[in-house]
Amino acid sequence: MNKTSTPRILFLLIVISSITVLRTDRTLIEVAGAGLFQAGQCAAVPESLASIYKGEGNANDLAGGKNGTLIGDVGYVAGRVGQAFSFPGGEASIQVPSQNLGSNFSVEFWMNPSRLVLGNGYQHLIGNDWRTRNFGALYQFDNKVSYWVDSTLIFDSSTIQLNSWTHVALTYDGDVARLYINGVLDQTSGSFSLTFNNPVKLGDGVFRDSSFTYQGLLDEVSFYNSALNAPVIQSVFNAGATGKCSNLNAPLITLTASAGPYLKGQPVTMTADLPAGAAGQPLPTGSVPFRDGNTAIGTSNLSNAGKATLTTTALPAGARQLSAVYSGDSFYRGRSSSILNIVVANTLVNASAADYRGDFLAPEQIVAAFGINLATTSQAASTQPLPTTLAGTTVRVIDSTGTERLAPLFYISPAQVNYQLPPGTAIGAATITITSGDGSLSIQLVQIAAVAPGLFTADQSGEGLAAADILRVKPGGALVYEKVARYDEALKKYVAVPIDLSSTTDQIFLVLYGTGIRFRTALSNVTATVGGTVASVEFAGLQGMLLGLDQVNIRLSSSLAGRGDVNVVLSINNKPAKTVLVNIK
């Protein structure tokens, strides 16, 4: 289409009233006299509003601070909402700074044209250069609204009226442009690409002559960094002369969460802080919905201090993207907080691999951890020294000094991981994190003590018959080892092997195996009773053959002969181990 060769015919019309109704053909007409227009409610300001030029005696941007510059004889007259910009034609225009809206935007405004140029009558409404692949140019073409990008006509609207207010909204979602006239979808483009990161002019463009400048009124010229949907556009149109609510300022939202780690099923407290926009302005009011990605978590009312707090135990395990979404009030428009990224871990139970107590753990202790998704397979370590990774699973221990160490691994499975608490782990609180090969996290806070005595049992239940040996020292110094338990195939359980104390020449020792013992203080702080009788503890320390395994040697007195099943009670540094059982013949 040639934009310069066709003769122009000018029609000058006059606005005769200020009352507006909607015709069945979706065009606005002005009706003189009888007060037929009833003002609607103000339209909520969309959160994505980037700039708005209201024409209230200046070209200031009341949302984004990108103030416009007047060129020529732009004036101000009564508009659709308050005052409007008046363009007499000629050189009159408003230079607007770059909007930097990218490839997802909307432009929305009221127009009231006062001249019609038929044939080739392009009048810039909002333009840069119709020949480029940026915003392009939005025209009044004859009695239509026309949009051009990259020398290509995107679409023409249906007919608009002179000397009447028409609401226009142009949206682009990164693929398709849509044109709404008076709140109703009028045109939809095919697929094309553009990026709106350039300055524009209101009432003019780069490529024009005097006939290409707009003559008429523009009001409420608004730019958004999203493609507005139809209900939002309809609400702005329906508001009519009432316009957008006066909440053009969006409050800053700071979202914080209670200190981690974050565990599935455990409470997480989120706080949205919405301070006043500036000195003398009120605090935001109303409620704040909280979200995890696209999932609603809950809603909290703002306090008198401008804070909304929500505690939830419903966050699933995994990476979570938390946000607070404020819908606005009569003073502030809506805004979302930045995303707060946290990771919610599965719960984990770490306990002594000997007796499954977990109130305290000790450095170099053998630990059994229980949970879900701890590993993607089952695998035992087959090398020495023990690996710190098996099938992608690792155990990290951060101690009370903040030092992080990887734990040596004995065995992994989806439900259980056996490992040694790393040497050098400091006394105090520690965080144990198991990361599965698929990235799943499981976390527990534990307490580390110097000792956490636990004794192994024959059936590995942590109860009953001790996993122990009898050591006989013969008069000539020969060492003989005997079991104190055996597995009975008929009974399908471990049964006691009675300890024979009848010899008057043998020295007989009960050798107990445990973990969490080696960092005891003096041997005198290790005590034992057998069948209620105090027994002498001859040794308590490293077993020396298996990583993390400890050993306690207790001298057995012949006075215990014939006692049958007896309890063995061990205490180290005033910390008792679980009672185990032996049988004395």
mmCIF file of C-alpha atoms in Angstrom, residues 337-578:
data_model
loop_
_atom_site.group_PDB
_atom_site.id
_atom_site.type_symbol
_atom_site.label_atom_id
_atom_site.label_comp_id
_atom_site.label_asym_id
_atom_site.label_seq_id
_atom_site.Cartn_x
_atom_site.Cartn_y
_atom_site.Cartn_z
ATOM 1 C CA SER A 337 6.985 -10.468 45.361
ATOM 2 C CA SER A 338 10.128 -11.864 43.866
ATOM 3 C CA ILE A 339 10.334 -15.647 43.928
ATOM 4 C CA LEU A 340 11.764 -17.079 47.139
ATOM 5 C CA ASN A 341 13.447 -20.369 46.299
ATOM 6 C CA ILE A 342 13.705 -22.948 49.062
ATOM 7 C CA VAL A 343 14.198 -26.701 49.113
ATOM 8 C CA VAL A 344 11.929 -28.831 51.282
ATOM 9 C CA ALA A 345 13.609 -32.053 52.322
ATOM 10 C CA ASN A 346 12.135 -35.371 53.341
ATOM 11 C CA THR A 347 12.329 -36.128 57.040
ATOM 12 C CA LEU A 348 15.190 -38.317 58.194
ATOM 13 C CA VAL A 349 15.971 -40.355 61.305
ATOM 14 C CA ASN A 350 19.623 -40.925 62.225
ATOM 15 C CA ALA A 351 20.359 -43.394 64.994
ATOM 16 C CA SER A 352 23.076 -45.608 66.364
ATOM 17 C CA ALA A 353 23.395 -48.644 64.106
ATOM 18 C CA ALA A 354 23.773 -50.716 67.279
ATOM 19 C CA ASP A 355 20.666 -49.925 69.323
ATOM 20 C CA TYR A 356 18.804 -47.386 67.098
ATOM 21 C CA ARG A 357 18.792 -44.618 69.650
ATOM 22 C CA GLY A 358 19.248 -41.158 68.208
ATOM 23 C CA ASP A 359 19.076 -38.740 71.128
ATOM 24 C CA PHE A 360 22.844 -38.267 70.709
ATOM 25 C CA LEU A 361 25.369 -39.354 68.114
ATOM 26 C CA ALA A 362 29.128 -39.456 68.565
ATOM 27 C CA PRO A 363 32.062 -38.780 66.229
ATOM 28 C CA GLU A 364 33.168 -41.872 64.279
ATOM 29 C CA GLN A 365 30.035 -43.750 65.358
ATOM 30 C CA ILE A 366 28.364 -46.185 62.975
ATOM 31 C CA VAL A 367 25.007 -44.621 62.117
ATOM 32 C CA ALA A 368 21.886 -46.010 60.463
ATOM 33 C CA ALA A 369 19.704 -43.432 58.714
ATOM 34 C CA PHE A 370 16.075 -44.163 57.819
ATOM 35 C CA GLY A 371 13.799 -42.293 55.418
ATOM 36 C CA ILE A 372 12.395 -42.334 51.886
ATOM 37 C CA ASN A 373 14.112 -41.759 48.541
ATOM 38 C CA LEU A 374 17.527 -41.971 50.192
ATOM 39 C CA ALA A 375 18.994 -43.797 47.199
ATOM 40 C CA THR A 376 17.946 -44.967 43.767
ATOM 41 C CA THR A 377 19.180 -48.527 44.369
ATOM 42 C CA SER A 378 20.618 -50.841 47.040
ATOM 43 C CA GLN A 379 24.391 -51.159 47.152
ATOM 44 C CA ALA A 380 27.065 -52.077 49.683
ATOM 45 C CA ALA A 381 30.553 -50.627 49.698
ATOM 46 C CA SER A 382 33.138 -52.982 48.214
ATOM 47 C CA THR A 383 36.319 -50.948 48.602
ATOM 48 C CA GLN A 384 38.583 -49.670 51.350
ATOM 49 C CA PRO A 385 38.736 -46.957 52.428
ATOM 50 C CA LEU A 386 34.973 -46.636 52.377
ATOM 51 C CA PRO A 387 33.584 -44.436 49.579
ATOM 52 C CA THR A 388 31.729 -41.193 50.261
ATOM 53 C CA THR A 389 29.459 -41.725 47.233
ATOM 54 C CA LEU A 390 27.491 -44.837 46.309
ATOM 55 C CA ALA A 391 25.203 -44.752 43.245
ATOM 56 C CA GLY A 392 25.101 -40.973 43.578
ATOM 57 C CA THR A 393 24.023 -40.977 47.224
ATOM 58 C CA THR A 394 26.038 -38.857 49.660
ATOM 59 C CA VAL A 395 25.800 -38.028 53.357
ATOM 60 C CA ARG A 396 26.926 -34.510 54.341
ATOM 61 C CA VAL A 397 27.432 -33.511 57.957
ATOM 62 C CA ILE A 398 27.693 -29.838 58.929
ATOM 63 C CA ASP A 399 28.807 -29.585 62.543
ATOM 64 C CA SER A 400 28.445 -26.842 65.137
ATOM 65 C CA THR A 401 31.488 -24.998 63.776
ATOM 66 C CA GLY A 402 29.960 -24.857 60.289
ATOM 67 C CA THR A 403 32.439 -27.391 58.918
ATOM 68 C CA GLU A 404 31.001 -29.706 56.281
ATOM 69 C CA ARG A 405 32.273 -33.257 55.824
ATOM 70 C CA LEU A 406 31.263 -36.202 53.666
ATOM 71 C CA ALA A 407 30.586 -39.408 55.561
ATOM 72 C CA PRO A 408 32.101 -42.799 54.623
ATOM 73 C CA LEU A 409 29.321 -45.110 53.419
ATOM 74 C CA PHE A 410 28.825 -48.780 54.334
ATOM 75 C CA TYR A 411 25.512 -49.386 52.582
ATOM 76 C CA ILE A 412 22.727 -47.522 50.783
ATOM 77 C CA SER A 413 19.139 -48.330 49.872
ATOM 78 C CA PRO A 414 16.004 -46.258 49.235
ATOM 79 C CA ALA A 415 14.919 -46.628 52.875
ATOM 80 C CA GLN A 416 18.193 -46.980 54.808
ATOM 81 C CA VAL A 417 21.763 -45.698 54.632
ATOM 82 C CA ASN A 418 24.529 -46.906 56.948
ATOM 83 C CA TYR A 419 27.546 -44.648 57.365
ATOM 84 C CA GLN A 420 30.222 -43.514 59.785
ATOM 85 C CA LEU A 421 29.818 -40.105 61.357
ATOM 86 C CA PRO A 422 32.902 -38.350 59.976
ATOM 87 C CA PRO A 423 36.011 -38.086 62.152
ATOM 88 C CA GLY A 424 36.490 -34.595 63.539
ATOM 89 C CA THR A 425 32.782 -33.792 63.831
ATOM 90 C CA ALA A 426 32.494 -31.167 66.567
ATOM 91 C CA ILE A 427 30.346 -31.503 69.671
ATOM 92 C CA GLY A 428 26.979 -29.718 69.513
ATOM 93 C CA ALA A 429 24.201 -29.352 66.944
ATOM 94 C CA ALA A 430 24.811 -30.785 63.490
ATOM 95 C CA THR A 431 22.829 -31.029 60.265
ATOM 96 C CA ILE A 432 22.856 -34.314 58.405
ATOM 97 C CA THR A 433 21.780 -34.194 54.763
ATOM 98 C CA ILE A 434 21.410 -37.232 52.551
ATOM 99 C CA THR A 435 21.256 -36.511 48.836
ATOM 100 C CA SER A 436 20.004 -39.324 46.639
ATOM 101 C CA GLY A 437 21.294 -39.999 43.167
ATOM 102 C CA ASP A 438 18.126 -38.388 41.788
ATOM 103 C CA GLY A 439 18.668 -35.213 43.814
ATOM 104 C CA SER A 440 16.106 -35.952 46.537
ATOM 105 C CA LEU A 441 17.067 -34.411 49.867
ATOM 106 C CA SER A 442 16.519 -35.733 53.378
ATOM 107 C CA ILE A 443 17.619 -33.715 56.402
ATOM 108 C CA GLN A 444 17.738 -34.025 60.180
ATOM 109 C CA LEU A 445 19.158 -31.836 62.921
ATOM 110 C CA VAL A 446 21.001 -33.959 65.508
ATOM 111 C CA GLN A 447 23.046 -33.467 68.655
ATOM 112 C CA ILE A 448 26.646 -34.637 68.740
ATOM 113 C CA ALA A 449 28.195 -35.736 72.053
ATOM 114 C CA ALA A 450 31.614 -37.166 72.886
ATOM 115 C CA VAL A 451 30.053 -40.566 73.519
ATOM 116 C CA ALA A 452 26.733 -42.156 72.593
ATOM 117 C CA PRO A 453 27.233 -45.747 73.747
ATOM 118 C CA GLY A 454 25.317 -48.423 71.900
ATOM 119 C CA LEU A 455 25.789 -52.214 71.989
ATOM 120 C CA PHE A 456 25.086 -54.520 69.061
ATOM 121 C CA THR A 457 22.717 -57.440 69.587
ATOM 122 C CA ALA A 458 22.732 -60.863 67.997
ATOM 123 C CA ASP A 459 19.590 -60.353 65.925
ATOM 124 C CA GLN A 460 20.460 -56.704 65.080
ATOM 125 C CA SER A 461 17.251 -55.487 66.719
ATOM 126 C CA GLY A 462 19.021 -53.469 69.406
ATOM 127 C CA GLU A 463 17.324 -55.647 72.023
ATOM 128 C CA GLY A 464 17.969 -58.981 73.697
ATOM 129 C CA LEU A 465 21.007 -61.226 73.334
ATOM 130 C CA ALA A 466 24.296 -59.391 73.001
ATOM 131 C CA ALA A 467 26.411 -59.679 69.878
ATOM 132 C CA ALA A 468 29.400 -60.684 71.976
ATOM 133 C CA ASP A 469 32.171 -63.219 72.490
ATOM 134 C CA ILE A 470 33.651 -64.938 75.511
ATOM 135 C CA LEU A 471 37.421 -64.656 75.741
ATOM 136 C CA ARG A 472 39.142 -67.346 77.854
ATOM 137 C CA VAL A 473 42.729 -66.745 78.822
ATOM 138 C CA LYS A 474 44.256 -70.094 79.744
ATOM 139 C CA PRO A 475 46.934 -70.435 82.414
ATOM 140 C CA GLY A 476 49.621 -70.668 79.762
ATOM 141 C CA GLY A 477 48.358 -67.533 77.993
ATOM 142 C CA ALA A 478 46.405 -69.260 75.225
ATOM 143 C CA LEU A 479 43.330 -67.327 74.015
ATOM 144 C CA VAL A 480 40.081 -69.125 73.311
ATOM 145 C CA TYR A 481 37.011 -67.359 71.873
ATOM 146 C CA GLU A 482 33.461 -68.651 72.335
ATOM 147 C CA LYS A 483 30.087 -67.351 71.098
ATOM 148 C CA VAL A 484 27.374 -66.276 73.490
ATOM 149 C CA ALA A 485 24.555 -66.731 70.922
ATOM 150 C CA ARG A 486 23.759 -68.967 67.961
ATOM 151 C CA TYR A 487 21.030 -69.065 65.349
ATOM 152 C CA ASP A 488 18.530 -71.904 65.863
ATOM 153 C CA GLU A 489 17.196 -73.007 62.473
ATOM 154 C CA ALA A 490 14.260 -74.827 64.025
ATOM 155 C CA LEU A 491 13.184 -71.849 66.103
ATOM 156 C CA LYS A 492 14.213 -69.302 63.419
ATOM 157 C CA LYS A 493 15.814 -67.055 65.998
ATOM 158 C CA TYR A 494 18.965 -66.501 67.994
ATOM 159 C CA VAL A 495 19.292 -68.424 71.240
ATOM 160 C CA ALA A 496 21.824 -68.084 74.043
ATOM 161 C CA VAL A 497 24.926 -70.220 74.357
ATOM 162 C CA PRO A 498 25.415 -70.495 78.136
ATOM 163 C CA ILE A 499 28.701 -69.113 79.473
ATOM 164 C CA ASP A 500 30.635 -71.698 81.492
ATOM 165 C CA LEU A 501 32.280 -70.103 84.537
ATOM 166 C CA SER A 502 33.167 -73.367 86.284
ATOM 167 C CA SER A 503 36.916 -73.199 85.576
ATOM 168 C CA THR A 504 38.971 -71.993 88.518
ATOM 169 C CA THR A 505 42.078 -71.383 86.387
ATOM 170 C CA ASP A 506 40.733 -69.528 83.325
ATOM 171 C CA GLN A 507 40.386 -65.754 83.184
ATOM 172 C CA ILE A 508 37.020 -65.171 81.497
ATOM 173 C CA PHE A 509 36.026 -61.924 79.779
ATOM 174 C CA LEU A 510 32.767 -60.884 78.145
ATOM 175 C CA VAL A 511 33.681 -59.008 74.925
ATOM 176 C CA LEU A 512 30.882 -56.653 73.920
ATOM 177 C CA TYR A 513 30.789 -54.913 70.516
ATOM 178 C CA GLY A 514 29.334 -51.480 70.133
ATOM 179 C CA THR A 515 29.819 -48.011 68.704
ATOM 180 C CA GLY A 516 29.944 -44.435 70.003
ATOM 181 C CA ILE A 517 32.239 -45.468 72.849
ATOM 182 C CA ARG A 518 35.832 -44.662 71.879
ATOM 183 C CA PHE A 519 35.942 -41.030 72.955
ATOM 184 C CA ARG A 520 35.248 -41.829 76.599
ATOM 185 C CA THR A 521 37.176 -40.057 79.304
ATOM 186 C CA ALA A 522 39.063 -42.173 81.889
ATOM 187 C CA LEU A 523 38.439 -45.918 82.011
ATOM 188 C CA SER A 524 37.216 -45.390 85.560
ATOM 189 C CA ASN A 525 34.202 -43.604 84.031
ATOM 190 C CA VAL A 526 33.189 -46.838 82.299
ATOM 191 C CA THR A 527 31.092 -49.016 84.601
ATOM 192 C CA ALA A 528 29.278 -52.307 84.167
ATOM 193 C CA THR A 529 27.046 -54.667 86.101
ATOM 194 C CA VAL A 530 26.280 -58.265 85.180
ATOM 195 C CA GLY A 531 23.173 -59.683 86.799
ATOM 196 C CA GLY A 532 23.211 -56.706 89.143
ATOM 197 C CA THR A 533 26.758 -57.420 90.294
ATOM 198 C CA VAL A 534 29.454 -54.841 89.654
ATOM 199 C CA ALA A 535 31.968 -56.137 87.136
ATOM 200 C CA SER A 536 35.434 -54.887 86.301
ATOM 201 C CA VAL A 537 35.799 -53.163 82.925
ATOM 202 C CA GLU A 538 39.248 -53.946 81.572
ATOM 203 C CA PHE A 539 39.052 -52.171 78.202
ATOM 204 C CA ALA A 540 36.749 -49.802 76.305
ATOM 205 C CA GLY A 541 37.836 -48.413 72.940
ATOM 206 C CA LEU A 542 38.393 -49.099 69.232
ATOM 207 C CA GLN A 543 37.883 -52.666 68.115
ATOM 208 C CA GLY A 544 40.434 -52.030 65.379
ATOM 209 C CA MET A 545 39.138 -54.338 62.649
ATOM 210 C CA LEU A 546 36.038 -52.535 61.363
ATOM 211 C CA LEU A 547 35.621 -48.791 60.838
ATOM 212 C CA GLY A 548 33.583 -47.281 63.663
ATOM 213 C CA LEU A 549 33.360 -50.487 65.708
ATOM 214 C CA ASP A 550 34.193 -50.314 69.434
ATOM 215 C CA GLN A 551 34.813 -53.012 72.003
ATOM 216 C CA VAL A 552 34.306 -53.365 75.770
ATOM 217 C CA ASN A 553 35.990 -56.180 77.777
ATOM 218 C CA ILE A 554 34.306 -57.061 81.094
ATOM 219 C CA ARG A 555 35.855 -59.542 83.540
ATOM 220 C CA LEU A 556 33.332 -62.187 84.652
ATOM 221 C CA SER A 557 33.501 -63.506 88.185
ATOM 222 C CA SER A 558 32.930 -67.207 88.903
ATOM 223 C CA SER A 559 30.450 -66.066 91.546
ATOM 224 C CA LEU A 560 27.992 -65.493 88.696
ATOM 225 C CA ALA A 561 27.890 -69.201 87.836
ATOM 226 C CA GLY A 562 24.425 -70.693 87.599
ATOM 227 C CA ARG A 563 22.615 -67.364 87.237
ATOM 228 C CA GLY A 564 21.023 -68.155 83.865
ATOM 229 C CA ASP A 565 19.801 -65.140 81.858
ATOM 230 C CA VAL A 566 21.342 -61.957 83.229
ATOM 231 C CA ASN A 567 21.276 -58.323 82.191
ATOM 232 C CA VAL A 568 24.467 -56.564 81.221
ATOM 233 C CA VAL A 569 24.284 -52.852 82.004
ATOM 234 C CA LEU A 570 27.023 -50.579 80.679
ATOM 235 C CA SER A 571 27.497 -46.877 81.399
ATOM 236 C CA ILE A 572 30.116 -44.572 79.852
ATOM 237 C CA ASN A 573 30.650 -41.052 81.142
ATOM 238 C CA ASN A 574 27.328 -41.455 82.986
ATOM 239 C CA LYS A 575 25.520 -42.291 79.727
ATOM 240 C CA PRO A 576 23.931 -45.734 79.853
ATOM 241 C CA ALA A 577 23.854 -48.060 76.887
ATOM 242 C CA LYS A 578 20.783 -50.156 76.243
#
